[in-house]
Coordinates of C-alpha atoms in Angstrom, one line a residue:
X1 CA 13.0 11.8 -10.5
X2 CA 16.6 10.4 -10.6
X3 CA 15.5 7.5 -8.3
X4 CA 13.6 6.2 -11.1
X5 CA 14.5 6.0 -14.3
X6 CA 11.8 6.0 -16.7
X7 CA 14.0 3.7 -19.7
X8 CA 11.9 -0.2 -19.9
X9 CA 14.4 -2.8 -18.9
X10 CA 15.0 -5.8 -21.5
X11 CA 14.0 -9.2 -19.5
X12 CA 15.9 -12.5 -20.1
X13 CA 13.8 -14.6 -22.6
X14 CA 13.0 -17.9 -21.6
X15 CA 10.8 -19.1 -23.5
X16 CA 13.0 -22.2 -24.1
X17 CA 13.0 -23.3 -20.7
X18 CA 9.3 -22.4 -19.8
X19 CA 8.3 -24.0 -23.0
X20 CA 10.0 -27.5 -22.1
X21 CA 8.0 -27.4 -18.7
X22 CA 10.4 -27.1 -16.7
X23 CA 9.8 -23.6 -15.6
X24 CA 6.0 -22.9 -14.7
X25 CA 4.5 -19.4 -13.7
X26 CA 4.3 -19.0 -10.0
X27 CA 6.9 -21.8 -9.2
X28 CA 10.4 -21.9 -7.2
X29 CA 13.2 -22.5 -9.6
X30 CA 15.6 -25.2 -8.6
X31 CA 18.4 -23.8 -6.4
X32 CA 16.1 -21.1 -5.1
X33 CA 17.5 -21.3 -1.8
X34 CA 21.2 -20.7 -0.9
X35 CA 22.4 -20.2 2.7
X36 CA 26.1 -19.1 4.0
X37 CA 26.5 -16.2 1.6
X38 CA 26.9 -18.4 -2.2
X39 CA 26.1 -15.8 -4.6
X40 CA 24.9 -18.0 -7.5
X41 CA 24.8 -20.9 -9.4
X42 CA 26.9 -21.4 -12.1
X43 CA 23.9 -23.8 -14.0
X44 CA 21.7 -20.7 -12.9
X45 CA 20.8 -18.0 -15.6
X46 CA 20.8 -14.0 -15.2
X47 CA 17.6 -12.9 -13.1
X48 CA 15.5 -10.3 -14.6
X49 CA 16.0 -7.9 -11.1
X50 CA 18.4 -9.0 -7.9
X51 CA 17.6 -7.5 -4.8
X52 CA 19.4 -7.3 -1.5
X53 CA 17.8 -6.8 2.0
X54 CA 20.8 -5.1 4.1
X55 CA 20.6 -3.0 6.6
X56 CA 22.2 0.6 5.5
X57 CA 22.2 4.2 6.5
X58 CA 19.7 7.3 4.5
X59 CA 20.7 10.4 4.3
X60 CA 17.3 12.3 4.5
X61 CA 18.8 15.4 4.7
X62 CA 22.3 17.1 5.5
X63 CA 23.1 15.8 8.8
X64 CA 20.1 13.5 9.1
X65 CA 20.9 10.0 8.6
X66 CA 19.1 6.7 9.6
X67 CA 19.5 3.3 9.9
X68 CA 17.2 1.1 7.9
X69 CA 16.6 -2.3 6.7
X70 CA 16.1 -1.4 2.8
X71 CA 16.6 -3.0 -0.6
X72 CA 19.8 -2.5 -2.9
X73 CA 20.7 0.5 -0.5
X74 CA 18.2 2.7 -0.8
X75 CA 15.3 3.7 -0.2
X76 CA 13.0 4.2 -1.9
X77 CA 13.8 0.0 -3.2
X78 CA 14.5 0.3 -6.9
X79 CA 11.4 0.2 -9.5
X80 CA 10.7 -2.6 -10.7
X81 CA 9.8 -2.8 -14.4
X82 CA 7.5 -5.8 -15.7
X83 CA 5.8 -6.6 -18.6
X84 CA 2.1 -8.7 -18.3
X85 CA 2.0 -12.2 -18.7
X86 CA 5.5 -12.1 -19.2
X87 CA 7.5 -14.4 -16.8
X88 CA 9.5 -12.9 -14.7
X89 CA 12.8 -14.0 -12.3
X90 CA 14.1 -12.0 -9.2
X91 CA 17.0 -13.6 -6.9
X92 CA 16.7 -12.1 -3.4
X93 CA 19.4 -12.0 -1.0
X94 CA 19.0 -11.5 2.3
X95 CA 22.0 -10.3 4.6
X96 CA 20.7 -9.8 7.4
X97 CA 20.6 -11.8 10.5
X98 CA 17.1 -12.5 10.4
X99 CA 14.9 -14.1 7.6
X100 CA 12.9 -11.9 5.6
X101 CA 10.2 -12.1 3.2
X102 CA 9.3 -10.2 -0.1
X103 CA 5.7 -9.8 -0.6
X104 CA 4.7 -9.0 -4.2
X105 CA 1.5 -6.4 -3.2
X106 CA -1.4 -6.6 -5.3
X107 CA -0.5 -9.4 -7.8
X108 CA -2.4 -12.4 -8.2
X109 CA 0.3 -14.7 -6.9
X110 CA 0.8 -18.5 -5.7
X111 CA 1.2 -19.1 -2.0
X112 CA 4.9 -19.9 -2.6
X113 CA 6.2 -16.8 -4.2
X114 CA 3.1 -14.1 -2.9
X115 CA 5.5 -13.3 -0.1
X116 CA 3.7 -14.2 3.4
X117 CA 4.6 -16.6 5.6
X118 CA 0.8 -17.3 7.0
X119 CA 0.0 -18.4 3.3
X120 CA 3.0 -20.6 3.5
X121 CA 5.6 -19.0 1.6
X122 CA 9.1 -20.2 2.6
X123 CA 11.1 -17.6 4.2
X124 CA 14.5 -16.1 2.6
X125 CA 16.9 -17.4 5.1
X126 CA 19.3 -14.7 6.9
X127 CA 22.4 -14.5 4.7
X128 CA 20.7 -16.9 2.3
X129 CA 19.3 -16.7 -1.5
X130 CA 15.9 -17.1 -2.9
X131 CA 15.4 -17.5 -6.6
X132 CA 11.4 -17.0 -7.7
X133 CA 9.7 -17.2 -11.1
X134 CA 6.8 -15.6 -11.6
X135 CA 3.8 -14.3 -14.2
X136 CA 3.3 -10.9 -13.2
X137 CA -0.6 -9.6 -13.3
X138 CA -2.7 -7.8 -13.6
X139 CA -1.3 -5.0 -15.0
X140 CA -1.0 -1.6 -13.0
X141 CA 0.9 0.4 -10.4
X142 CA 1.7 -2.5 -7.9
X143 CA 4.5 -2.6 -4.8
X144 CA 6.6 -5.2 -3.0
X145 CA 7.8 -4.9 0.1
X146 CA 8.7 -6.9 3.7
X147 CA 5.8 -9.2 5.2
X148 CA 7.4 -9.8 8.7
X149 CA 6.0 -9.2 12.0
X150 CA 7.5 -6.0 14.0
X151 CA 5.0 -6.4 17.1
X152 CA 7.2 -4.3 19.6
X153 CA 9.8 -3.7 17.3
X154 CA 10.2 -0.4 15.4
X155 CA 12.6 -1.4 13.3
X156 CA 11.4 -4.3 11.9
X157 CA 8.7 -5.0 9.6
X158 CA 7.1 -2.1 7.2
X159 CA 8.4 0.4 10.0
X160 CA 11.8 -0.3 7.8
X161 CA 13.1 1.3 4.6
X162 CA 11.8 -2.4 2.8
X163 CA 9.5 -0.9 0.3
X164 CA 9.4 -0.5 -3.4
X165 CA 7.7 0.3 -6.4
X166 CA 6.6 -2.0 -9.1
X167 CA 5.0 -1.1 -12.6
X168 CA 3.4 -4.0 -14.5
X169 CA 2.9 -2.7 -18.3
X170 CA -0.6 -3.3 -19.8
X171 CA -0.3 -5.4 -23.1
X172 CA -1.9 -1.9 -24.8
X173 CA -0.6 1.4 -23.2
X174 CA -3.2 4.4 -23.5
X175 CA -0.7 6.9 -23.1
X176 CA -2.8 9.9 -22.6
X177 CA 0.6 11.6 -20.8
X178 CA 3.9 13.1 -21.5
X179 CA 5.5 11.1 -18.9
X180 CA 5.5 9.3 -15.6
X181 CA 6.5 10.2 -12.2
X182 CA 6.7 7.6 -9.5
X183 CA 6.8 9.0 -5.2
X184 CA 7.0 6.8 -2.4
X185 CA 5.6 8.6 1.2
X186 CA 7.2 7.7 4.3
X187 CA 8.1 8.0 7.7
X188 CA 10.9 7.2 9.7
X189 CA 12.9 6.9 13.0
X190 CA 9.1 5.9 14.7
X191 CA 8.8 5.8 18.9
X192 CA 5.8 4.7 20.7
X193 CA 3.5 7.2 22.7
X194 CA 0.2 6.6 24.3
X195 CA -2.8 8.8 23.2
X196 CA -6.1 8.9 21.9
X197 CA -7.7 8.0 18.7
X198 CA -6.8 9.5 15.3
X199 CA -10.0 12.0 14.4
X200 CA -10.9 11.0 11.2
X201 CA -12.8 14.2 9.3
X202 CA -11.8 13.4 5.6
X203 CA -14.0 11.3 4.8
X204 CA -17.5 11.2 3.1
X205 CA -20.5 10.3 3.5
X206 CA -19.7 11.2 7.4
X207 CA -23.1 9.2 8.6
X208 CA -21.9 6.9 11.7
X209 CA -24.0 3.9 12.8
X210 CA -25.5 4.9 16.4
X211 CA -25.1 1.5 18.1
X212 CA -21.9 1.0 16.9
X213 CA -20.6 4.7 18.7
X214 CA -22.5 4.2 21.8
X215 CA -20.6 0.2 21.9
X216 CA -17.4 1.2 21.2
X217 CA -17.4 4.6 22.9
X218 CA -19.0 2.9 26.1
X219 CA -15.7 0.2 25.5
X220 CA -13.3 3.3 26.0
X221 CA -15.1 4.9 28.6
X222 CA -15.1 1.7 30.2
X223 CA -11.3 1.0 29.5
X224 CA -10.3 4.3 31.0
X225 CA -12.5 4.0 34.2
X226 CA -10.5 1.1 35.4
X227 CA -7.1 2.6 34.7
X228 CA -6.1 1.8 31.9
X229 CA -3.8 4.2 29.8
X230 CA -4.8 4.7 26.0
X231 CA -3.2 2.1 24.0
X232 CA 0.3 2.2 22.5
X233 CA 0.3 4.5 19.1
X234 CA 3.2 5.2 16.8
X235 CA 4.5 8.7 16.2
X236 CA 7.6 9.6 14.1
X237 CA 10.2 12.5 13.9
X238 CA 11.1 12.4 10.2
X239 CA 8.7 12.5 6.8
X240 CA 9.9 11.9 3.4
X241 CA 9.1 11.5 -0.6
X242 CA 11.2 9.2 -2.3
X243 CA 13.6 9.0 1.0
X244 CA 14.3 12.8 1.1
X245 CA 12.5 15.6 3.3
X246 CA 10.9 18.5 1.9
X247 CA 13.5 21.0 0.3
X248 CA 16.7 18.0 0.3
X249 CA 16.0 16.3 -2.6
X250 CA 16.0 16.6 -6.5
X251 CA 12.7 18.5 -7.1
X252 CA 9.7 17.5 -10.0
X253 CA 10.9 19.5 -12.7
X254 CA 8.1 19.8 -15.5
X255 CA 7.4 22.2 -18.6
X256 CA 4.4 24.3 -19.4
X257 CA 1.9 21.8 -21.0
X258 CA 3.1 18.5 -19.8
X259 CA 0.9 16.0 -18.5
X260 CA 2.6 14.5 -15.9
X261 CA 1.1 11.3 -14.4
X262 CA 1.9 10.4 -11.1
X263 CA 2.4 7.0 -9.2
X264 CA 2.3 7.7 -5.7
X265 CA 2.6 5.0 -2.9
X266 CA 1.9 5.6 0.8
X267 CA 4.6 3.4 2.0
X268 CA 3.8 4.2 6.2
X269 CA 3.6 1.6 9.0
X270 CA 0.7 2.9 10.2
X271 CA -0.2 6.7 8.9
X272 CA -2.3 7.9 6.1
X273 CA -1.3 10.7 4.2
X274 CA -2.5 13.8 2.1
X275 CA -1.3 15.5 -0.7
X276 CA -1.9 18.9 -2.1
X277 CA -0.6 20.7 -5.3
X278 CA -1.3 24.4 -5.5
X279 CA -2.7 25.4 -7.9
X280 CA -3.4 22.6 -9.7
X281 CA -5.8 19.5 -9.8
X282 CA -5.4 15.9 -10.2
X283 CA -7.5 14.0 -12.4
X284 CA -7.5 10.0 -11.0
X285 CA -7.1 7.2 -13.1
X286 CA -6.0 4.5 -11.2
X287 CA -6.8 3.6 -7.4
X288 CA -4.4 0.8 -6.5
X289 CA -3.6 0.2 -10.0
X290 CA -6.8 -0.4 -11.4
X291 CA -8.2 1.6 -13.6
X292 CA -11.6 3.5 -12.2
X293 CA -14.4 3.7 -13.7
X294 CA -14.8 6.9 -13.9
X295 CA -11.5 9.5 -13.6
X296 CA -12.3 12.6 -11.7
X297 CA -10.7 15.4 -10.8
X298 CA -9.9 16.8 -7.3
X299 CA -7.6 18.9 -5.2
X300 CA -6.7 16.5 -2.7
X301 CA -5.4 13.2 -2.8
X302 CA -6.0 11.0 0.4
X303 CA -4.0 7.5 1.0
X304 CA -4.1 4.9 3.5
X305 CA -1.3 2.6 3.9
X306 CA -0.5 0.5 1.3
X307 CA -2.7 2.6 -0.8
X308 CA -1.6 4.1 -4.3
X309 CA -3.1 6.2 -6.6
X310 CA -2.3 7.1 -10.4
X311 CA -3.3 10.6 -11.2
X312 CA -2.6 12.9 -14.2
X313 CA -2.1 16.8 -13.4
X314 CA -1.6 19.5 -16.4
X315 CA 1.4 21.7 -15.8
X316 CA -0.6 24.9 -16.5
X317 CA 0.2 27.3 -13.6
X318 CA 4.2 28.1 -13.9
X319 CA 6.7 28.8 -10.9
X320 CA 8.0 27.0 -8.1
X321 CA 5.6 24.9 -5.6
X322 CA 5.5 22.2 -2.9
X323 CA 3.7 19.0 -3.2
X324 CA 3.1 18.5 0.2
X325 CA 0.7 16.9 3.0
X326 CA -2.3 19.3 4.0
X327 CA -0.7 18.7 7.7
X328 CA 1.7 21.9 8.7
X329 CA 3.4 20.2 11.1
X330 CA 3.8 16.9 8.8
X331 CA 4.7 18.8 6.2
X332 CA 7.3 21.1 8.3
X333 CA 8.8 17.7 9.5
X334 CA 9.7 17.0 5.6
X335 CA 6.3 15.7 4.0
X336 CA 6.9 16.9 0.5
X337 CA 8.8 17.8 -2.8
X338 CA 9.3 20.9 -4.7
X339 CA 7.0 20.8 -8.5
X340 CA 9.7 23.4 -10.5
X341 CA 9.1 24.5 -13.7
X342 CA 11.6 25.0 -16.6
X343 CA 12.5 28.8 -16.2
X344 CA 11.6 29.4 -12.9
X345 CA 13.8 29.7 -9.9
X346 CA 13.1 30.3 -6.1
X347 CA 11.7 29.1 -2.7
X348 CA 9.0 27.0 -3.0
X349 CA 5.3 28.5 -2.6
X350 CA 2.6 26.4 -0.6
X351 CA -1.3 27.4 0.0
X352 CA -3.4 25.0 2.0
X353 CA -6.4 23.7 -0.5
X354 CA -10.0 24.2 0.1
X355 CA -12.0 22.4 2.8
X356 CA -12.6 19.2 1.2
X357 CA -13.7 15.5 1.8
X358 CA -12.3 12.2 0.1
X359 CA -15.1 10.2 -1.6
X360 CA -14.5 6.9 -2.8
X361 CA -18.0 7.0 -4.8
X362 CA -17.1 9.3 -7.2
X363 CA -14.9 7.4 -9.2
X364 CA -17.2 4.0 -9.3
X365 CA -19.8 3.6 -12.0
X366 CA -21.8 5.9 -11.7
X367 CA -25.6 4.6 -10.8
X368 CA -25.0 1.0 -12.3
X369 CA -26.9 -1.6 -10.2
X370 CA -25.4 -3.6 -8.0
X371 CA -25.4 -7.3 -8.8
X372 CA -26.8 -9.7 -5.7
X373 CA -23.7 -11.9 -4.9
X374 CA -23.8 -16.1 -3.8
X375 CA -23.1 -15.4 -0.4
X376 CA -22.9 -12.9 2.2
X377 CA -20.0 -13.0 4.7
X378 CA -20.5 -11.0 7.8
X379 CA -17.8 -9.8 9.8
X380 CA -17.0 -7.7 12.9
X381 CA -13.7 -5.7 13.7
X382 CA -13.0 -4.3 16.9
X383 CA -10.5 -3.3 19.1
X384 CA -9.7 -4.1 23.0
X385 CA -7.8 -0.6 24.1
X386 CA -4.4 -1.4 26.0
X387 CA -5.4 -4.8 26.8
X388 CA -2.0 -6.5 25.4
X389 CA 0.9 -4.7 27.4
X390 CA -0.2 -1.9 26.7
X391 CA -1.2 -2.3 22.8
X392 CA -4.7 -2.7 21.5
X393 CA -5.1 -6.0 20.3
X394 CA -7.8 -6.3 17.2
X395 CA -10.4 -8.5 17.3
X396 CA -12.7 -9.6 14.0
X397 CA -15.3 -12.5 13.4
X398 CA -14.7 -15.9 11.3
X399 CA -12.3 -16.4 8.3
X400 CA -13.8 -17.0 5.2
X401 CA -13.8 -20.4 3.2
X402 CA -14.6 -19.8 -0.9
X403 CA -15.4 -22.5 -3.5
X404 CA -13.9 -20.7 -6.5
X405 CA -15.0 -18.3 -8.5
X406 CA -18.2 -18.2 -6.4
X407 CA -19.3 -14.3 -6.0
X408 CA -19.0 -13.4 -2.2
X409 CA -20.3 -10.3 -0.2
X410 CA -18.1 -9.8 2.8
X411 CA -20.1 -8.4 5.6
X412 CA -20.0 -7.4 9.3
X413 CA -23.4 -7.6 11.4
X414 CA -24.6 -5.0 14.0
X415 CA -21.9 -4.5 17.1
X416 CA -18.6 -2.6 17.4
X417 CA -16.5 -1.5 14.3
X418 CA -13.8 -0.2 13.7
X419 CA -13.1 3.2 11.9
X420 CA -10.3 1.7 9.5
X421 CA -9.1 2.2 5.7
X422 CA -9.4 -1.7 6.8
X423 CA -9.5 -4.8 5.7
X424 CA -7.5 -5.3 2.7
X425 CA -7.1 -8.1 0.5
X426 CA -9.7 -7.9 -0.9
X427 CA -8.9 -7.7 -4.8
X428 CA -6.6 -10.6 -4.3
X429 CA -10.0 -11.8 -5.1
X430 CA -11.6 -10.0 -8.0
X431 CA -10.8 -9.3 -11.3
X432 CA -13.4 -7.0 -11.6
X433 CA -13.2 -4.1 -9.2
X434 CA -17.4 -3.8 -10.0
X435 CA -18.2 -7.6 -9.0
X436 CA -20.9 -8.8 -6.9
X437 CA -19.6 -10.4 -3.9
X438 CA -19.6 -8.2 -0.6
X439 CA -18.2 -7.7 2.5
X440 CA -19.8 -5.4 5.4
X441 CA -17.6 -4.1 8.1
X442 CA -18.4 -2.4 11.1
X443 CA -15.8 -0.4 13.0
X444 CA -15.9 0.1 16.6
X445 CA -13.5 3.4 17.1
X446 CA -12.3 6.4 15.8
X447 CA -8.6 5.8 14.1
X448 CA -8.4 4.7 10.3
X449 CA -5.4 3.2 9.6
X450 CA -5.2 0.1 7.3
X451 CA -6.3 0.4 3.8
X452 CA -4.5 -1.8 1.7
X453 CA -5.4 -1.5 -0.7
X454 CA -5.7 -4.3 -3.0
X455 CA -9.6 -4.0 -3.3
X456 CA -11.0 -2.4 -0.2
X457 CA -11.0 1.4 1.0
X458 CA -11.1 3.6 3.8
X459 CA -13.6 3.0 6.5
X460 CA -14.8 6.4 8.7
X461 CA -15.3 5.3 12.6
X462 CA -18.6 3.5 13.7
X463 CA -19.5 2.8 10.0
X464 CA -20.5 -0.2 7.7
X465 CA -18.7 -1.1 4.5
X466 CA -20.0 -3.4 1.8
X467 CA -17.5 -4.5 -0.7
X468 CA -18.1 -6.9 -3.2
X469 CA -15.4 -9.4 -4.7
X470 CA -14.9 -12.3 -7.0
X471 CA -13.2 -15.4 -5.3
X472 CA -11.1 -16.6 -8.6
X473 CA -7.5 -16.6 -6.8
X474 CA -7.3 -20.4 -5.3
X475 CA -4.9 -21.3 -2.2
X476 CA -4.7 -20.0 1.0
X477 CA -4.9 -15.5 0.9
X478 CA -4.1 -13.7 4.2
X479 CA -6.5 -11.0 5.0
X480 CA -5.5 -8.3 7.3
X481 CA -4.9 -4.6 8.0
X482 CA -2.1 -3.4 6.4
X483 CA -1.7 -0.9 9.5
X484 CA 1.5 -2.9 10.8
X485 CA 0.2 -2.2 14.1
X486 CA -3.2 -3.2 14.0
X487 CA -1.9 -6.8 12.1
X488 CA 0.4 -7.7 14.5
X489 CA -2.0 -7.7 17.4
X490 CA -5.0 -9.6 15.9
X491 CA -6.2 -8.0 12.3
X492 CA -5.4 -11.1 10.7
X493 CA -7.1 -13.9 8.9
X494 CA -6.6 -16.4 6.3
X495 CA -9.7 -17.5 3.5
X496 CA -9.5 -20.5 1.7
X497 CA -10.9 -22.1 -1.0
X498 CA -12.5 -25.0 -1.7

């Protein structure tokens, strides 16, 4: 799509510089802050990208414009091209009034340049500069966007247009595609309402732990007896691919025969998102941009926020159609993008898919043993309904503390749990996706919302998760919901190693 250009950009070769030492992977340049609007350094060479946080209007549709907080005026941010192992520089500017940072999703990144203030990451000053140097890895379908807290505020944090798309080239390129297209999801102009729990129904195996459901039922029941109102959720009025509703934007124009593979981000706050093709299936390749074990094909494509998932689909069923979420009223709001192929001409068809359930399992290994890890971590999540102002403040047991590249299992023990895509950081951790560390999470009520995912995956209410990681990234790693409004009230931690 015209958003993003396909052509490789040529990066600055500095070779020289890294090779005297004076530039190492994962460190600040010098002059990598600038504040009162100086736009560079004259000793300062050409960065490899330059992005500007602003706050500009979208244009979503004829007559429907927002305001947004986005990068280089648009939104979807621009794609960023990298090559592996192969240093990297990015200036950021940031003019707006507040600082900002730029967290570099699902890289294996130092504290200073990773993008999160909790890890210690300096901020990018408001109407200041920040240079960074980086390695970028591992190689895959990666994003960057803001890391601030929004808490009340619907217009800070991921509820802005501060998301983009990043592609890091593998040293060898399998190529088994014609070419790529890259879609961002996402939401916009949000208001807060007060409801029940998301029903979760997408999700197999569907078995729910009985003690957790009686606890955290029991908490509702409880909550609601006394008065309170159901905590705060988020709704929103307008949906969007690549910053246009359904209908307003260029559409995916293929040929008969192509094998188009498809990068697609769910960049929501807080909503997980479907995503039908009639007519055709999509064979998965990459969950997060990490290469599954086993591709499979399916109908339906299911992400959590944060998630992204890679998937090739064979243009072999000619006319006009929407690519659009299984949701009518989503997908009336402006929740797709018209698939058009050459010779064909007309309003776009849509058929709702067959019943059918998202299974993580499918794409694993299939029936390869499961290695015993050095430790078990066990941890709870939960969530206290309206008890913070009217927001649900989430509640977890003990951070974890790794010596490195120890195998871990995270785990949670009997007790409330909480029905999340949750928990996310987790292949911060691991370089192998199959590795024998795990963690076991209970969920204590019905919404899923935060799937990162940078190693975990979606979590069905009242239910246990085991995932295993490697702990080989050393410093200080937040771990937390990438539901912006579970994080900011509580799903938060930081490991460390040792």
């Amino acid at each position: 799509m015209s958003r993003f250009p396909t052509s490789r950009r040529q990066f600055l070769k500095l070779a020289g510089v890294a090779g005297a030492g004076l530039l190492r992977p994962g460190t600040v340049l010098l002059g990598s802050t600038i504040v009162g609007g100086a736009e560079s350094q004259a000793s300062e060479p050409p960065a490899d990208y330059t992005l500007r946080i602003a706050n500009t209007p979208i244009e979503l549709a004829p007559n429907r414009i927002v305001s947004a907080i986005t990068y280089n005026g648009q939104f979807p941010g621009p794609l960023l091209r990298f090559k592996e192992g192969q240093l990297a520089v990015v200036d950021i500017y940031n003019d707006t009034d507040a600082p900002e940072q730029l967290h570099w999703h699902g890289q294996f990144l130092s504290p200073d340049v990773d993008g999160a203030a909790e890890e210690g990451t300096p901020f990018i000053p408001a109407h200041g500069k920040r240079r960074i140097a980086f390695t970028p890895r591992p190689a895959g379908f990666r994003f960057y966007h803001t890391h601030n807290r929004a808490g009340a505020d619907l217009h800070a944090g991921q509820y802005s247009g501060q998301v983009g798309p990043v592609y890091i080239e593998p040293r060898r390129e399998p190529g088994n595609y014609d070419r790529e297209v890259f879609l961002v999801l996402k939401e916009f102009e949000p208001s807060f309402s007060q409801g029940g729990d998301m029903a979760m129904d997408f999700l197999a195996p569907a078995t729910k732990v009985k003690d957790l459901e009686t606890s955290g039922e029991s908490a509702m029941k409880a909550s609601l007896a006394k008065g309170m109102p159901h905590g705060y959720e988020v709704g929103y009025r307008y949906f969007t691919i690549n910053g246009r509703m359904s209908g307003h934007g260029e559409p995916v124009r293929v040929k008969h025969g192509e094998r188009v593979l498809f990068h697609i981000l769910n960049g929501s706050a807080t909503e997980i998102r479907s995503l039908a093709l009639p007519g055709h299936t999509f064979r998965v390749v990459a969950l997060d941009g990490n290469p599954v074990p086993t591709p499979a094909e399916v109908p339906v494509l299911w992400l959590g926020t944060a998630e992204r998932i890679s998937a090739v689909v064979e243009m072999n069923h000619p006319g006009v159609w929407l690519l659009g979420d299984l949701a009518d009223d989503d997908r009336a709001h402006g929740m797709g993008v018209v698939v058009e192929y050459a010779g064909h001409k007309g309003k776009p068809l849509w058929t709702p898919p067959k019943p059918f359930h998202w299974n993580y399992s499918r794409f694993a290994k299939q029936n390869a043993p499961a290695s015993e890890p050095d430790e078990l971590i066990e941890m709870t999540f939960a969530k206290q309904n309206a008890a913070e102002h009217g927001f649900k403040p989430m509640v977890h047991q003990r951070p974890g503390v790794f010596r490195r590249d120890d195998d871990r299992r995270l785990s949670s023990p009997p007790g409330p749990a909480l029905s999340h895509p949750y928990a996310q950081r987790q292949r911060r951790y691991s370089s192998h996706p199959s590795s024998s560390s795990l963690l076991r999470a209970h969920q204590d009520c019905r919404e899923t919302s935060c799937g990162d995912s940078e190693g975990c995956r979606d979590g069905r209410g009242y239910q246990e998760v085991e995932i295993c990681f490697t702990a080989n990234n050393p410093g200080i790693t937040l771990f937390h919901c990438h539901q912006q409004l579970h994080m900011d009230f509580g799903f938060m931690t930081l490991f460390e190693y040792l």
